[in-house]
């Protein structure tokens, strides 16, 4: 069974440009999460989808970040316009409905470098 | 004060020794506690979950939880070089989102 896949694995962009990160969760997983790790800091929650609906987006830094999950399958996270402080590793995770709290399956992350 | 505190390490232990990793939490609301292992450049991988006070053993791994002391630990017996990784100990407060709250992680290096 395929795990959580993320694309691209690494993206380097200029400040002010736009980047879109994609996450394909494990098939059948209704819960999809985005987390971010900024250099030297802890991994932090960004938002949570249940199917196509946003359950909690309290961790989104500001309105330059837009997350979507079309049809309750894959998700995208767009950063527009990107700023230097957006650099970091963006992780996607998924879990089945009803799974034990915190038993998430993570992707390998998308590393974003903003120059 | 950080919500989850971990010694960033590196924690260096010789092969075959017991590695002891610790986490403390600033709140008493967290309900569930986890240990994830992350190899460099790879995804965090769940290795243990613990929900009630006491010990939980799984192979070479033992998790210990003390909610009153807001403390969880992970013991790795007979440490192997393949155990070298960053260990994360997020907690969850439950609720509809079940979001995980992470510390910075502890880097474990097992020396052959």
Coordinates of N, CA and C in Angstrom, one line a residue:
Chain A
X1 N 0.9 -1.2 0.0 CA 0.0 0.0 0.0 C 0.9 1.2 0.0
X2 N 0.6 2.2 -0.9 CA 1.4 3.4 -1.0 C 1.1 4.2 0.3
X3 N 2.2 4.9 0.7 CA 2.1 5.8 1.9 C 1.7 7.2 1.4
X4 N 1.8 8.1 2.3 CA 1.5 9.5 2.0 C 2.6 10.0 1.1
X5 N 2.3 10.6 0.0 CA 3.2 11.1 -1.0 C 3.1 12.6 -1.1
X6 N 4.2 13.3 -1.2 CA 4.2 14.7 -1.3 C 5.1 15.1 -2.5
X7 N 4.7 16.2 -3.1 CA 5.4 16.8 -4.3 C 5.3 18.3 -4.3
X8 N 6.4 19.0 -4.6 CA 7.8 18.5 -4.9 C 8.5 18.1 -3.6
X9 N 9.6 17.4 -3.6 CA 10.4 17.1 -2.5 C 11.2 18.4 -2.0
X10 N 11.5 19.2 -3.0 CA 12.2 20.4 -2.7 C 11.9 21.5 -3.7
X11 N 11.6 22.7 -3.2 CA 11.3 23.8 -4.1 C 12.1 25.0 -3.7
X12 N 12.8 25.7 -4.6 CA 13.5 26.9 -4.4 C 12.9 28.0 -5.2
X13 N 12.4 29.0 -4.5 CA 11.7 30.1 -5.2 C 12.2 31.5 -4.7
X14 N 12.0 32.5 -5.5 CA 12.3 33.9 -5.0 C 11.2 34.4 -4.2
X15 N 11.6 35.3 -3.3 CA 10.5 36.0 -2.5 C 9.5 36.7 -3.5
X16 N 8.3 36.6 -3.1 CA 7.2 37.2 -3.9 C 6.6 36.2 -5.0
X17 N 7.3 35.1 -5.2 CA 6.7 34.1 -6.1 C 5.7 33.2 -5.4
X18 N 5.1 32.4 -6.2 CA 4.0 31.5 -5.7 C 4.5 30.0 -5.8
X19 N 4.2 29.2 -4.8 CA 4.5 27.8 -4.8 C 3.3 27.0 -4.4
X20 N 3.1 25.9 -5.0 CA 2.0 25.0 -4.7 C 2.5 23.6 -4.3
X21 N 2.2 23.2 -3.1 CA 2.7 21.9 -2.6 C 1.5 20.9 -2.7
X22 N 1.8 19.7 -3.0 CA 0.7 18.7 -3.2 C 0.9 17.5 -2.2
X23 N -0.2 17.0 -1.7 CA -0.1 15.8 -0.9 C -1.2 14.8 -1.3
X24 N -0.7 13.6 -1.5 CA -1.7 12.5 -1.7 C -1.7 11.6 -0.5
X25 N -2.8 11.6 0.2 CA -2.9 10.8 1.5 C -3.0 9.3 1.1
X26 N -2.9 8.5 2.1 CA -3.2 7.1 1.9 C -4.6 6.9 1.5
X27 N -4.8 6.0 0.5 CA -6.2 5.8 0.0 C -7.2 5.4 1.1
X28 N -8.3 6.1 1.2 CA -9.3 5.8 2.2 C -9.2 6.6 3.5
X29 N -8.1 7.4 3.6 CA -7.9 8.2 4.8 C -8.7 9.5 4.6
X30 N -9.7 9.7 5.5 CA -10.5 10.9 5.5 C -9.8 12.1 6.1
X31 N -9.0 11.8 7.1 CA -8.3 12.9 7.8 C -7.0 13.3 7.1
X32 N -6.8 14.5 6.8 CA -5.5 15.0 6.2 C -5.1 16.2 6.9
X33 N -3.8 16.2 7.3 CA -3.2 17.3 8.1 C -2.0 17.9 7.3
X34 N -1.8 19.2 7.5 CA -0.6 19.9 7.1 C 0.1 20.4 8.4
X35 N 1.4 20.1 8.4 CA 2.3 20.6 9.4 C 3.5 21.3 8.8
X36 N 4.2 22.1 9.6 CA 5.4 22.8 9.0 C 6.5 22.8 10.1
X37 N 7.7 22.6 9.6 CA 8.9 22.7 10.5 C 9.8 23.8 9.9
X38 N 9.9 24.9 10.7 CA 10.8 25.9 10.3 C 12.2 25.6 10.9
X39 N 13.3 25.9 10.3 CA 14.6 25.6 10.7 C 14.8 25.8 12.2
X40 N 15.2 24.8 12.9 CA 15.6 24.9 14.3 C 14.4 24.9 15.3
X41 N 13.2 24.9 14.7 CA 12.0 24.9 15.5 C 11.3 23.6 15.5
X42 N 10.2 23.5 16.3 CA 9.4 22.3 16.3 C 8.5 22.2 15.2
X43 N 8.0 21.0 14.9 CA 6.9 20.8 13.9 C 5.7 21.4 14.4
X44 N 5.0 22.2 13.6 CA 3.8 22.9 14.1 C 2.6 22.6 13.1
X45 N 1.5 22.4 13.7 CA 0.2 22.2 13.0 C -0.2 23.4 12.2
X46 N -0.7 23.1 11.0 CA -1.2 24.2 10.2 C -2.7 24.0 10.0
X47 N -3.2 22.9 9.5 CA -4.6 22.7 9.4 C -5.0 21.2 9.2
X48 N -6.3 21.0 9.3 CA -6.8 19.7 9.3 C -8.1 19.6 8.4
X49 N -8.1 18.7 7.5 CA -9.2 18.4 6.6 C -9.9 17.1 7.1
X50 N -11.2 17.1 7.1 CA -11.9 15.8 7.1 C -12.7 15.8 5.8
X51 N -12.2 14.8 5.0 CA -12.7 14.7 3.6 C -12.4 16.1 2.9
X52 N -13.4 16.7 2.3 CA -13.0 18.0 1.7 C -13.2 19.2 2.5
X53 N -13.7 19.0 3.8 CA -14.0 20.2 4.6 C -12.8 20.5 5.6
X54 N -12.6 21.8 5.8 CA -11.6 22.2 6.7 C -12.2 22.1 8.2
X55 N -11.6 21.2 9.0 CA -12.0 21.0 10.3 C -11.4 22.1 11.3
X56 N -10.1 22.4 11.0 CA -9.4 23.3 11.9 C -8.3 23.9 11.1
X57 N -8.3 25.2 10.9 CA -7.2 25.9 10.2 C -6.5 26.9 11.1
X58 N -6.6 26.7 12.4 CA -6.1 27.6 13.4 C -4.6 27.8 13.3
X59 N -3.9 26.9 12.7 CA -2.4 27.0 12.6 C -1.9 27.7 11.4
X60 N -2.8 28.1 10.5 CA -2.3 28.8 9.2 C -1.8 30.1 9.6
X61 N -0.6 30.4 9.1 CA 0.1 31.7 9.6 C -0.6 33.0 9.2
X62 N -1.1 33.0 8.0 CA -1.7 34.3 7.5 C -2.4 33.9 6.2
X63 N -3.0 35.0 5.6 CA -3.8 34.7 4.4 C -3.0 34.5 3.1
X64 N -1.7 34.5 3.3 CA -0.9 34.1 2.1 C -0.9 32.6 1.9
X65 N -1.4 31.9 2.8 CA -1.5 30.4 2.7 C -2.9 30.0 2.4
X66 N -3.0 29.1 1.4 CA -4.4 28.6 1.0 C -4.3 27.1 0.8
X67 N -5.1 26.4 1.6 CA -5.1 25.0 1.4 C -6.5 24.5 0.9
X68 N -6.4 23.5 0.0 CA -7.6 23.0 -0.6 C -7.5 21.5 -0.6
X69 N -8.7 20.8 -0.6 CA -8.7 19.4 -0.8 C -9.9 19.0 -1.6
X70 N -9.7 19.1 -2.9 CA -10.7 18.8 -3.9 C -11.2 17.4 -3.9
X71 N -12.5 17.2 -3.7 CA -13.1 15.9 -3.7 C -12.7 15.0 -2.6
X72 N -12.1 15.6 -1.6 CA -11.7 14.8 -0.4 C -10.6 13.8 -0.7
X73 N -9.8 14.0 -1.8 CA -8.7 13.1 -2.1 C -7.4 13.9 -1.8
X74 N -6.7 14.3 -2.8 CA -5.4 15.0 -2.6 C -5.6 16.4 -2.1
X75 N -4.6 17.0 -1.6 CA -4.7 18.3 -1.1 C -3.5 19.2 -1.6
X76 N -3.8 20.5 -1.8 CA -2.7 21.4 -2.2 C -2.6 22.5 -1.1
X77 N -1.4 23.0 -1.0 CA -1.1 24.1 -0.1 C -0.4 25.1 -0.9
X78 N -1.0 26.3 -1.1 CA -0.4 27.3 -1.9 C 0.1 28.4 -1.1
X79 N 1.3 28.9 -1.4 CA 1.8 30.1 -0.7 C 2.0 31.2 -1.7
X80 N 1.3 32.3 -1.5 CA 1.3 33.4 -2.5 C 1.0 34.7 -1.8
X81 N 2.0 35.7 -1.9 CA 3.3 35.5 -2.3 C 4.2 35.0 -1.2
X82 N 5.2 34.2 -1.6 CA 6.1 33.7 -0.6 C 7.0 34.7 0.0
X83 N 7.3 34.5 1.3 CA 8.2 35.4 2.1 C 9.4 34.5 2.6
X84 N 10.4 35.2 3.0 CA 11.6 34.5 3.5 C 11.3 33.5 4.6
X85 N 10.4 34.0 5.5 CA 10.1 33.2 6.7 C 9.2 32.0 6.5
X86 N 8.8 31.8 5.2 CA 8.0 30.7 4.9 C 8.9 29.4 4.6
X87 N 10.2 29.7 4.5 CA 11.1 28.6 4.3 C 11.0 27.5 5.4
X88 N 11.0 26.3 5.0 CA 10.9 25.2 6.0 C 10.5 23.9 5.3
X89 N 10.2 22.9 6.1 CA 9.7 21.7 5.6 C 8.2 21.5 5.9
X90 N 7.4 21.3 4.9 CA 6.0 21.1 5.0 C 5.6 19.7 4.9
X91 N 5.1 19.2 6.0 CA 4.7 17.8 6.1 C 3.2 17.6 6.0
X92 N 2.8 16.6 5.3 CA 1.4 16.2 5.2 C 1.3 14.9 5.9
X93 N 0.1 14.7 6.6 CA -0.1 13.4 7.3 C -1.6 13.1 7.1
X94 N -1.9 11.8 7.2 CA -3.3 11.3 7.1 C -3.6 10.2 8.1
X95 N -4.9 10.1 8.3 CA -5.3 9.0 9.2 C -6.7 8.6 8.8
X96 N -7.1 7.4 9.2 CA -8.5 6.9 9.0 C -9.4 7.6 9.9
X97 N -10.7 7.7 9.5 CA -11.7 8.2 10.4 C -11.8 7.2 11.6
X98 N -11.8 7.7 12.8 CA -11.9 6.8 13.9 C -10.6 6.2 14.4
X99 N -9.5 6.5 13.8 CA -8.2 6.0 14.3 C -7.8 6.7 15.6
X100 N -7.0 6.0 16.3 CA -6.6 6.5 17.6 C -5.9 7.9 17.5
X101 N -6.1 8.7 18.5 CA -5.6 10.1 18.4 C -4.1 10.0 18.2
X102 N -3.7 10.8 17.2 CA -2.2 11.0 17.0 C -1.6 9.9 16.2
X103 N -2.3 8.9 15.8 CA -1.7 7.8 15.0 C -1.8 8.2 13.5
X104 N -0.9 9.2 13.2 CA -0.9 9.7 11.9 C 0.2 9.1 11.0
X105 N 0.0 9.0 9.7 CA 1.0 8.6 8.8 C 1.5 9.8 8.1
X106 N 2.8 10.1 8.2 CA 3.4 11.3 7.6 C 4.0 11.0 6.2
X107 N 4.0 12.0 5.4 CA 4.8 12.0 4.2 C 6.3 12.4 4.5
X108 N 7.1 12.4 3.5 CA 8.5 12.8 3.7 C 8.7 14.3 3.7
X109 N 7.7 15.0 3.4 CA 7.8 16.5 3.4 C 8.2 17.1 2.1
X110 N 7.8 18.4 2.0 CA 8.3 19.2 0.9 C 9.1 20.3 1.5
X111 N 10.4 20.4 1.1 CA 11.3 21.4 1.6 C 11.1 22.6 0.7
X112 N 10.8 23.8 1.4 CA 10.6 25.0 0.6 C 11.7 26.0 1.0
X113 N 12.4 26.5 0.1 CA 13.5 27.5 0.3 C 13.1 28.8 -0.4
X114 N 12.9 29.8 0.3 CA 12.5 31.1 -0.3 C 13.8 32.0 -0.2
X115 N 14.2 32.5 -1.4 CA 15.4 33.3 -1.4 C 15.1 34.8 -1.6
Chain B
X1 N 7.3 29.5 27.7 CA 7.7 28.1 27.9 C 7.1 27.2 26.8
X2 N 7.9 26.3 26.3 CA 7.4 25.5 25.2 C 6.4 24.5 25.7
X3 N 5.5 24.1 24.9 CA 4.5 23.1 25.4 C 5.0 21.7 25.5
X4 N 6.0 21.4 24.7 CA 6.7 20.1 24.8 C 8.2 20.3 24.8
X5 N 8.8 19.9 25.9 CA 10.3 20.1 26.0 C 11.0 18.8 25.8
X6 N 12.0 18.9 25.0 CA 12.9 17.7 24.7 C 14.3 18.3 24.7
X7 N 15.3 17.5 25.2 CA 16.7 17.8 25.0 C 17.0 17.5 23.6
X8 N 17.6 18.5 22.9 CA 17.8 18.3 21.5 C 19.0 17.3 21.2
X9 N 19.8 17.1 22.2 CA 20.9 16.2 22.0 C 22.1 16.8 21.2
X10 N 23.0 16.0 20.6 CA 22.7 14.6 20.4 C 23.0 13.7 21.6
X11 N 22.2 12.7 21.8 CA 22.4 11.7 22.8 C 23.2 10.6 22.2
X12 N 24.4 10.3 22.7 CA 25.2 9.3 22.2 C 25.3 8.1 23.1
X13 N 25.0 6.9 22.6 CA 25.1 5.7 23.4 C 25.8 4.7 22.6
X14 N 26.6 3.8 23.3 CA 27.2 2.7 22.6 C 26.2 1.6 22.2
X15 N 26.6 0.9 21.1 CA 25.7 -0.2 20.7 C 25.5 -1.2 21.8
X16 N 24.3 -1.6 21.9 CA 24.0 -2.6 23.0 C 23.5 -2.0 24.3
X17 N 23.7 -0.7 24.5 CA 23.3 0.0 25.7 C 21.8 0.3 25.7
X18 N 21.4 0.9 26.8 CA 20.0 1.4 26.9 C 20.0 2.9 26.6
X19 N 19.2 3.3 25.7 CA 19.0 4.7 25.4 C 17.8 5.2 26.1
X20 N 17.9 6.3 26.8 CA 16.7 6.9 27.5 C 16.4 8.3 27.0
X21 N 15.2 8.4 26.5 CA 14.8 9.7 25.9 C 13.6 10.2 26.8
X22 N 13.6 11.5 27.0 CA 12.6 12.1 27.9 C 11.9 13.3 27.3
X23 N 10.6 13.5 27.7 CA 9.8 14.6 27.3 C 9.0 15.1 28.5
X24 N 8.9 16.4 28.6 CA 8.0 17.0 29.6 C 7.0 17.9 28.9
X25 N 5.8 18.0 29.5 CA 4.8 18.8 28.9 C 4.4 19.9 29.9
X26 N 4.0 21.0 29.3 CA 3.6 22.2 30.1 C 2.1 22.2 30.6
X27 N 1.3 21.3 30.0 CA -0.1 21.4 30.3 C -0.6 20.0 30.9
X28 N -1.7 20.1 31.5 CA -2.3 18.9 32.0 C -3.5 18.4 31.2
X29 N -3.7 19.1 30.0 CA -4.8 18.8 29.2 C -4.6 17.6 28.2
X30 N -3.3 17.5 27.8 CA -3.0 16.4 26.9 C -3.5 15.1 27.3
X31 N -4.0 14.3 26.4 CA -4.6 13.0 26.7 C -3.8 11.9 26.1
X32 N -3.2 12.1 25.0 CA -2.5 11.0 24.3 C -1.1 11.4 24.1
X33 N -0.2 10.4 24.1 CA 1.3 10.7 24.0 C 1.9 9.7 23.0
X34 N 2.8 10.2 22.2 CA 3.3 9.4 21.1 C 4.8 9.5 21.0
X35 N 5.5 8.5 20.5 CA 6.9 8.6 20.1 C 7.0 8.3 18.6
X36 N 7.6 9.3 17.9 CA 7.8 9.1 16.5 C 9.3 9.1 16.3
X37 N 9.8 8.3 15.3 CA 11.2 8.2 14.9 C 11.3 8.8 13.5
X38 N 12.3 9.7 13.3 CA 12.5 10.3 12.0 C 13.9 10.2 11.6
X39 N 14.2 9.4 10.6 CA 15.5 9.4 10.0 C 15.7 10.6 9.1
X40 N 16.9 11.0 9.0 CA 17.2 12.3 8.3 C 16.6 12.3 6.9
X41 N 15.8 13.3 6.6 CA 15.2 13.4 5.2 C 14.0 12.5 5.0
X42 N 13.6 11.8 6.0 CA 12.5 10.9 5.9 C 11.3 11.3 6.7
X43 N 10.2 10.6 6.6 CA 8.9 11.0 7.3 C 9.0 10.5 8.7
X44 N 8.4 11.3 9.6 CA 8.2 10.8 11.0 C 7.4 9.5 11.0
X45 N 7.8 8.5 11.8 CA 7.2 7.2 11.8 C 6.8 6.9 13.2
X46 N 5.5 6.6 13.4 CA 5.0 6.2 14.8 C 5.6 4.9 15.3
X47 N 6.2 5.0 16.4 CA 6.7 3.7 17.0 C 6.0 3.3 18.3
X48 N 5.5 4.3 19.0 CA 4.8 3.9 20.3 C 3.7 5.0 20.5
X49 N 2.6 4.5 21.1 CA 1.5 5.4 21.6 C 1.2 5.0 23.0
X50 N 0.9 5.9 23.9 CA 0.6 5.6 25.3 C -0.5 6.6 25.8
X51 N -1.5 6.0 26.4 CA -2.6 6.8 26.8 C -2.9 6.9 28.3
X52 N -2.3 5.9 29.0 CA -2.6 5.8 30.5 C -1.2 5.7 31.2
X53 N -1.3 6.1 32.5 CA -0.1 6.1 33.3 C 0.5 4.7 33.4
X54 N 1.9 4.6 33.4 CA 2.5 3.4 33.6 C 3.4 3.1 32.4
X55 N 3.8 1.8 32.3 CA 4.7 1.4 31.2 C 4.0 0.7 30.1
X56 N 4.5 0.8 28.9 CA 4.0 0.1 27.7 C 5.2 -0.4 27.0
X57 N 5.3 -1.7 26.8 CA 6.4 -2.3 26.1 C 6.1 -2.9 24.7
X58 N 7.0 -2.7 23.8 CA 6.8 -3.2 22.5 C 8.2 -3.6 21.9
X59 N 8.5 -4.8 22.0 CA 9.9 -5.3 21.6 C 10.9 -4.6 22.4
X60 N 11.9 -4.0 21.8 CA 13.0 -3.3 22.5 C 12.6 -2.0 23.1
X61 N 11.4 -1.5 22.8 CA 11.0 -0.2 23.2 C 10.0 -0.3 24.4
X62 N 10.2 0.6 25.4 CA 9.3 0.8 26.5 C 9.0 2.3 26.7
X63 N 7.7 2.6 26.7 CA 7.3 4.0 26.9 C 6.8 4.0 28.4
X64 N 7.1 5.1 29.0 CA 6.6 5.3 30.4 C 5.9 6.7 30.5
X65 N 4.7 6.7 31.1 CA 3.9 7.9 31.1 C 3.6 8.2 32.6
X66 N 3.8 9.4 33.0 CA 3.3 9.9 34.3 C 2.6 11.2 34.1
X67 N 1.3 11.2 34.0 CA 0.5 12.4 33.7 C 0.6 13.4 34.8
X68 N 0.7 13.0 36.1 CA 0.8 13.9 37.2 C 2.1 14.7 37.1
X69 N 3.1 14.1 36.7 CA 4.4 14.8 36.5 C 4.6 15.4 35.2
X70 N 3.6 15.1 34.3 CA 3.7 15.7 32.9 C 4.9 15.2 32.2
X71 N 5.2 14.0 32.2 CA 6.4 13.4 31.8 C 6.2 12.1 31.1
X72 N 6.9 11.9 29.9 CA 6.9 10.6 29.2 C 8.3 10.3 28.8
X73 N 8.7 9.1 28.8 CA 10.0 8.7 28.4 C 9.9 7.5 27.5
X74 N 11.0 7.3 26.8 CA 11.2 6.1 25.9 C 12.5 5.5 26.2
X75 N 12.5 4.2 26.5 CA 13.7 3.4 26.7 C 13.9 2.5 25.5
X76 N 15.1 2.5 25.0 CA 15.4 1.6 23.9 C 16.5 0.6 24.4
X77 N 16.1 -0.6 24.5 CA 17.1 -1.6 25.0 C 17.9 -2.1 23.8
X78 N 19.1 -2.6 24.1 CA 20.0 -3.2 23.1 C 20.1 -2.3 21.9
X79 N 20.4 -1.0 22.1 CA 20.5 0.0 21.0 C 21.3 -0.5 19.9
X80 N 20.8 -0.2 18.7 CA 21.5 -0.6 17.4 C 21.8 0.7 16.6
X81 N 22.9 0.6 15.8 CA 23.2 1.8 15.0 C 21.9 2.2 14.1
X82 N 21.1 1.3 13.8 CA 19.9 1.6 13.0 C 18.9 2.4 13.8
X83 N 19.1 2.5 15.1 CA 18.2 3.3 15.9 C 18.5 4.8 15.9
X84 N 19.7 5.1 15.3 CA 20.1 6.4 15.2 C 19.2 7.3 14.4
X85 N 18.6 8.2 15.0 CA 17.5 9.0 14.3 C 17.1 10.2 15.3
X86 N 16.2 11.0 14.9 CA 15.6 12.0 15.7 C 14.3 11.4 16.3
X87 N 14.1 11.5 17.6 CA 12.9 11.0 18.2 C 12.0 12.2 18.7
X88 N 10.8 12.1 18.3 CA 9.8 13.1 18.6 C 8.7 12.6 19.5
X89 N 8.2 13.4 20.4 CA 7.3 13.0 21.4 C 6.1 13.9 21.4
X90 N 5.3 13.9 20.4 CA 4.1 14.8 20.4 C 3.0 14.4 21.3
X91 N 2.2 15.3 21.8 CA 1.0 15.0 22.5 C -0.2 15.4 21.8
X92 N -1.3 14.9 22.2 CA -2.6 15.3 21.6 C -3.6 15.7 22.7
X93 N -4.3 16.7 22.5 CA -5.4 17.1 23.5 C -6.7 16.6 23.1
X94 N -6.7 15.7 22.1 CA -8.0 15.1 21.6 C -8.9 16.2 20.9
X95 N -10.2 16.0 21.0 CA -11.1 17.0 20.4 C -11.3 16.5 18.9
X96 N -12.0 17.4 18.2 CA -12.3 17.0 16.8 C -11.1 17.0 15.9
X97 N -10.1 17.7 16.2 CA -9.0 17.8 15.3 C -7.9 16.8 15.7
X98 N -7.6 16.6 17.0 CA -6.6 15.7 17.4 C -5.2 16.1 16.9
X99 N -5.0 17.4 16.9 CA -3.7 17.9 16.3 C -2.6 17.5 17.3
X100 N -1.4 17.3 16.8 CA -0.3 16.9 17.6 C 0.5 18.2 17.9
X101 N 1.1 18.2 19.1 CA 1.9 19.3 19.6 C 3.3 18.7 19.8
X102 N 4.3 19.2 19.0 CA 5.6 18.6 19.0 C 6.6 19.4 19.8
X103 N 7.6 18.7 20.3 CA 8.9 19.4 20.7 C 9.8 19.4 19.5
X104 N 11.1 19.8 19.8 CA 12.0 19.9 18.8 C 12.7 18.6 18.4
X105 N 12.5 17.6 19.2 CA 13.1 16.3 18.9 C 14.4 16.1 19.6
X106 N 14.8 14.8 19.8 CA 16.1 14.5 20.4 C 16.8 13.6 19.3
X107 N 18.0 14.0 19.0 CA 18.8 13.3 18.1 C 19.6 12.2 18.9
X108 N 19.4 10.9 18.5 CA 20.0 9.8 19.1 C 21.1 9.3 18.2
X109 N 22.3 9.1 18.7 CA 23.4 8.5 17.9 C 23.9 7.3 18.6
X110 N 23.7 6.1 18.0 CA 24.2 4.8 18.6 C 25.5 4.5 17.9
X111 N 26.5 4.5 18.7 CA 27.9 4.3 18.2 C 28.2 2.8 18.1
X112 N 28.7 2.3 17.0 CA 29.0 0.9 16.8 C 30.2 0.5 17.7

